[in-house]
Amino acid sequence: MKISRYVVAAIACLPAGWLAYSSLAKVEAAPPVSYTLLDGSVHSTDQLRGRVVLVNFWATSCSVCLHEMPQIVAMHRKHYARGYDTLSVAMSYDPPAYVVNYAQKRGLPFGVAIDNTGVIAKRFGNVAATPTSVLINKRGEIVKRYIGEHDFEALNKLVERLLAEV
């Protein structure tokens, strides 16, 4: 009699277990978002397909953001020729003049957008904390989300693996 109860319990749990497994297997596509870079050019995330992309949300008032920016620059320069790109998104509360000044003085080698309406942050999962980054593969799928300072050694290894994918 005990066996039949366990069998019934196991069968009853199958749908819930399957749903949990299938939700883990789902891939989240990067949201289609249009943005304007500091140079005035208009782009969209759809144009980034075929490249591995780090979308980095930051602010000039965020000390951790400013601390990790040189490493983000170095990573961009290291991998760019192999199909890697960086999109730097300044948060809506960041004064545009501060963002422009920071980007120009440091010669940031990647696109910088000011999310003055908050739409980009909203579409990428209601980003509120800085730094927050989203790593996207060549197929336009979100591979990983980072909140706080990156482990750049692990991030570099993941980027290398994603760049090697066909």
mmCIF file of C-alpha atoms in Angstrom:
data_model
loop_
_atom_site.group_PDB
_atom_site.id
_atom_site.type_symbol
_atom_site.label_atom_id
_atom_site.label_comp_id
_atom_site.label_asym_id
_atom_site.label_seq_id
_atom_site.Cartn_x
_atom_site.Cartn_y
_atom_site.Cartn_z
ATOM 1 C CA MET A 1 0.000 0.000 0.000
ATOM 2 C CA LYS A 2 2.873 2.401 0.746
ATOM 3 C CA ILE A 3 4.333 1.923 -2.692
ATOM 4 C CA SER A 4 1.180 3.038 -4.438
ATOM 5 C CA ARG A 5 1.087 6.247 -2.380
ATOM 6 C CA TYR A 6 4.659 7.049 -3.386
ATOM 7 C CA VAL A 7 3.915 6.297 -7.019
ATOM 8 C CA VAL A 8 0.888 8.603 -6.931
ATOM 9 C CA ALA A 9 2.948 11.327 -5.252
ATOM 10 C CA ALA A 10 5.731 10.974 -7.809
ATOM 11 C CA ILE A 11 3.297 11.133 -10.718
ATOM 12 C CA ALA A 12 1.615 14.180 -9.192
ATOM 13 C CA CYS A 13 4.985 15.949 -8.969
ATOM 14 C CA LEU A 14 5.971 15.281 -12.573
ATOM 15 C CA PRO A 15 4.131 18.246 -14.127
ATOM 16 C CA ALA A 16 5.628 20.694 -11.608
ATOM 17 C CA GLY A 17 9.101 19.229 -12.077
ATOM 18 C CA TRP A 18 8.753 19.366 -15.852
ATOM 19 C CA LEU A 19 7.653 23.009 -15.721
ATOM 20 C CA ALA A 20 10.619 23.910 -13.533
ATOM 21 C CA TYR A 21 13.013 22.122 -15.898
ATOM 22 C CA SER A 22 11.492 23.564 -19.053
ATOM 23 C CA SER A 23 11.593 27.108 -17.661
ATOM 24 C CA LEU A 24 15.301 26.677 -16.968
ATOM 25 C CA ALA A 25 15.836 25.512 -20.532
ATOM 26 C CA LYS A 26 14.192 28.601 -22.046
ATOM 27 C CA VAL A 27 16.466 31.191 -23.538
ATOM 28 C CA GLU A 28 15.767 34.868 -23.054
ATOM 29 C CA ALA A 29 16.245 37.001 -26.149
ATOM 30 C CA ALA A 30 17.828 40.408 -25.768
ATOM 31 C CA PRO A 31 15.088 43.022 -26.072
ATOM 32 C CA PRO A 32 14.836 45.032 -29.273
ATOM 33 C CA VAL A 33 15.774 48.557 -28.225
ATOM 34 C CA SER A 34 16.733 51.638 -30.214
ATOM 35 C CA TYR A 35 19.243 54.043 -28.709
ATOM 36 C CA THR A 36 21.210 57.151 -29.637
ATOM 37 C CA LEU A 37 24.948 57.227 -29.060
ATOM 38 C CA LEU A 38 26.829 60.315 -27.921
ATOM 39 C CA ASP A 39 27.859 61.003 -31.510
ATOM 40 C CA GLY A 40 24.158 61.330 -32.452
ATOM 41 C CA SER A 41 23.962 58.084 -34.441
ATOM 42 C CA VAL A 42 20.886 55.931 -33.879
ATOM 43 C CA HIS A 43 21.277 52.177 -33.442
ATOM 44 C CA SER A 44 19.335 49.180 -32.181
ATOM 45 C CA THR A 45 20.196 45.992 -30.382
ATOM 46 C CA ASP A 46 19.095 44.069 -33.489
ATOM 47 C CA GLN A 47 22.174 45.454 -35.271
ATOM 48 C CA LEU A 48 24.409 43.707 -32.734
ATOM 49 C CA ARG A 49 23.404 40.184 -33.819
ATOM 50 C CA GLY A 50 26.381 38.114 -34.842
ATOM 51 C CA ARG A 51 28.553 39.686 -32.133
ATOM 52 C CA VAL A 52 29.040 38.878 -28.463
ATOM 53 C CA VAL A 53 27.932 42.017 -26.613
ATOM 54 C CA LEU A 54 28.290 43.331 -23.082
ATOM 55 C CA VAL A 55 25.589 45.895 -22.297
ATOM 56 C CA ASN A 56 26.897 47.807 -19.287
ATOM 57 C CA PHE A 57 24.549 50.035 -17.242
ATOM 58 C CA TRP A 58 26.525 52.576 -15.240
ATOM 59 C CA ALA A 59 26.581 56.099 -13.819
ATOM 60 C CA THR A 60 29.283 58.681 -13.302
ATOM 61 C CA SER A 61 28.212 58.855 -9.636
ATOM 62 C CA CYS A 62 28.854 55.112 -9.162
ATOM 63 C CA SER A 63 32.367 54.534 -7.790
ATOM 64 C CA VAL A 64 32.294 50.810 -8.600
ATOM 65 C CA CYS A 65 31.284 51.635 -12.200
ATOM 66 C CA LEU A 66 34.190 54.032 -12.581
ATOM 67 C CA HIS A 67 36.584 51.563 -10.958
ATOM 68 C CA GLU A 68 35.713 48.764 -13.379
ATOM 69 C CA MET A 69 35.490 50.916 -16.527
ATOM 70 C CA PRO A 70 39.216 50.580 -17.407
ATOM 71 C CA GLN A 71 38.820 46.783 -17.337
ATOM 72 C CA ILE A 72 35.714 46.990 -19.532
ATOM 73 C CA VAL A 73 37.731 49.132 -21.961
ATOM 74 C CA ALA A 74 40.618 46.628 -21.921
ATOM 75 C CA MET A 75 38.261 43.727 -22.529
ATOM 76 C CA HIS A 76 36.624 45.579 -25.418
ATOM 77 C CA ARG A 77 39.978 46.280 -27.042
ATOM 78 C CA LYS A 78 41.168 42.710 -26.513
ATOM 79 C CA HIS A 79 38.167 41.004 -28.133
ATOM 80 C CA TYR A 80 36.662 43.580 -30.530
ATOM 81 C CA ALA A 81 38.394 42.328 -33.685
ATOM 82 C CA ARG A 82 37.072 38.813 -32.988
ATOM 83 C CA GLY A 83 33.404 39.846 -32.840
ATOM 84 C CA TYR A 84 32.946 41.348 -29.373
ATOM 85 C CA ASP A 85 31.308 44.679 -28.652
ATOM 86 C CA THR A 86 30.352 46.815 -25.697
ATOM 87 C CA LEU A 87 27.362 49.091 -25.303
ATOM 88 C CA SER A 88 27.704 51.444 -22.381
ATOM 89 C CA VAL A 89 24.359 52.761 -21.114
ATOM 90 C CA ALA A 90 24.387 55.711 -18.709
ATOM 91 C CA MET A 91 21.414 55.704 -16.363
ATOM 92 C CA SER A 92 18.578 58.209 -16.706
ATOM 93 C CA TYR A 93 19.563 60.106 -13.555
ATOM 94 C CA ASP A 94 23.129 60.682 -14.763
ATOM 95 C CA PRO A 95 23.641 64.285 -15.973
ATOM 96 C CA PRO A 96 24.358 64.091 -19.720
ATOM 97 C CA ALA A 97 27.208 66.605 -19.463
ATOM 98 C CA TYR A 98 28.969 64.350 -16.920
ATOM 99 C CA VAL A 99 28.588 61.319 -19.196
ATOM 100 C CA VAL A 100 29.910 63.173 -22.246
ATOM 101 C CA ASN A 101 32.822 64.589 -20.260
ATOM 102 C CA TYR A 102 33.750 61.175 -18.816
ATOM 103 C CA ALA A 103 33.510 59.387 -22.183
ATOM 104 C CA GLN A 104 35.551 62.041 -24.006
ATOM 105 C CA LYS A 105 38.269 62.402 -21.372
ATOM 106 C CA ARG A 106 38.758 58.645 -21.180
ATOM 107 C CA GLY A 107 38.375 58.026 -24.906
ATOM 108 C CA LEU A 108 35.889 55.206 -24.423
ATOM 109 C CA PRO A 109 36.312 52.997 -27.522
ATOM 110 C CA PHE A 110 32.721 51.744 -27.611
ATOM 111 C CA GLY A 111 29.246 53.161 -28.018
ATOM 112 C CA VAL A 112 27.901 55.201 -25.133
ATOM 113 C CA ALA A 113 24.172 55.886 -24.858
ATOM 114 C CA ILE A 114 22.369 58.012 -22.288
ATOM 115 C CA ASP A 115 19.149 56.319 -21.225
ATOM 116 C CA ASN A 116 17.443 59.646 -20.452
ATOM 117 C CA THR A 117 13.924 58.132 -20.556
ATOM 118 C CA GLY A 118 14.812 54.913 -18.718
ATOM 119 C CA VAL A 119 13.428 52.785 -21.568
ATOM 120 C CA ILE A 120 16.624 50.814 -22.146
ATOM 121 C CA ALA A 121 16.950 49.924 -18.461
ATOM 122 C CA LYS A 122 13.274 48.967 -18.324
ATOM 123 C CA ARG A 123 13.473 46.687 -21.368
ATOM 124 C CA PHE A 124 16.554 44.943 -19.997
ATOM 125 C CA GLY A 125 14.659 43.837 -16.888
ATOM 126 C CA ASN A 126 14.049 47.056 -14.958
ATOM 127 C CA VAL A 127 17.722 47.684 -14.254
ATOM 128 C CA ALA A 128 18.003 49.922 -11.207
ATOM 129 C CA ALA A 129 21.357 49.102 -9.589
ATOM 130 C CA THR A 130 24.706 50.103 -11.041
ATOM 131 C CA PRO A 131 26.798 48.585 -12.282
ATOM 132 C CA THR A 132 24.589 46.029 -13.989
ATOM 133 C CA SER A 133 25.704 44.254 -17.133
ATOM 134 C CA VAL A 134 24.063 41.848 -19.532
ATOM 135 C CA LEU A 135 26.112 39.522 -21.719
ATOM 136 C CA ILE A 136 24.517 38.614 -25.052
ATOM 137 C CA ASN A 137 25.670 35.851 -27.398
ATOM 138 C CA LYS A 138 25.923 35.994 -31.201
ATOM 139 C CA ARG A 139 22.322 34.763 -31.541
ATOM 140 C CA GLY A 140 21.014 37.717 -29.561
ATOM 141 C CA GLU A 141 20.303 35.670 -26.430
ATOM 142 C CA ILE A 142 21.031 36.836 -22.897
ATOM 143 C CA VAL A 143 23.652 34.506 -21.478
ATOM 144 C CA LYS A 144 24.332 36.123 -18.113
ATOM 145 C CA ARG A 145 23.380 39.094 -15.955
ATOM 146 C CA TYR A 146 25.823 40.733 -13.592
ATOM 147 C CA ILE A 147 24.944 43.053 -10.725
ATOM 148 C CA GLY A 148 27.906 44.699 -9.077
ATOM 149 C CA GLU A 149 31.552 44.519 -10.027
ATOM 150 C CA HIS A 150 32.519 41.838 -12.519
ATOM 151 C CA ASP A 151 34.818 38.914 -11.940
ATOM 152 C CA PHE A 152 36.772 39.844 -15.052
ATOM 153 C CA GLU A 153 38.736 36.594 -15.176
ATOM 154 C CA ALA A 154 35.507 34.560 -15.320
ATOM 155 C CA LEU A 155 33.885 37.059 -17.697
ATOM 156 C CA ASN A 156 36.848 36.866 -20.084
ATOM 157 C CA LYS A 157 36.661 33.060 -20.107
ATOM 158 C CA LEU A 158 32.947 33.165 -20.880
ATOM 159 C CA VAL A 159 33.474 35.728 -23.648
ATOM 160 C CA GLU A 160 36.238 33.550 -25.148
ATOM 161 C CA ARG A 161 33.871 30.572 -25.148
ATOM 162 C CA LEU A 162 31.039 32.579 -26.722
ATOM 163 C CA LEU A 163 33.330 33.993 -29.406
ATOM 164 C CA ALA A 164 34.405 30.456 -30.321
ATOM 165 C CA GLU A 165 30.780 29.390 -30.948
ATOM 166 C CA VAL A 166 29.636 29.211 -34.529
#
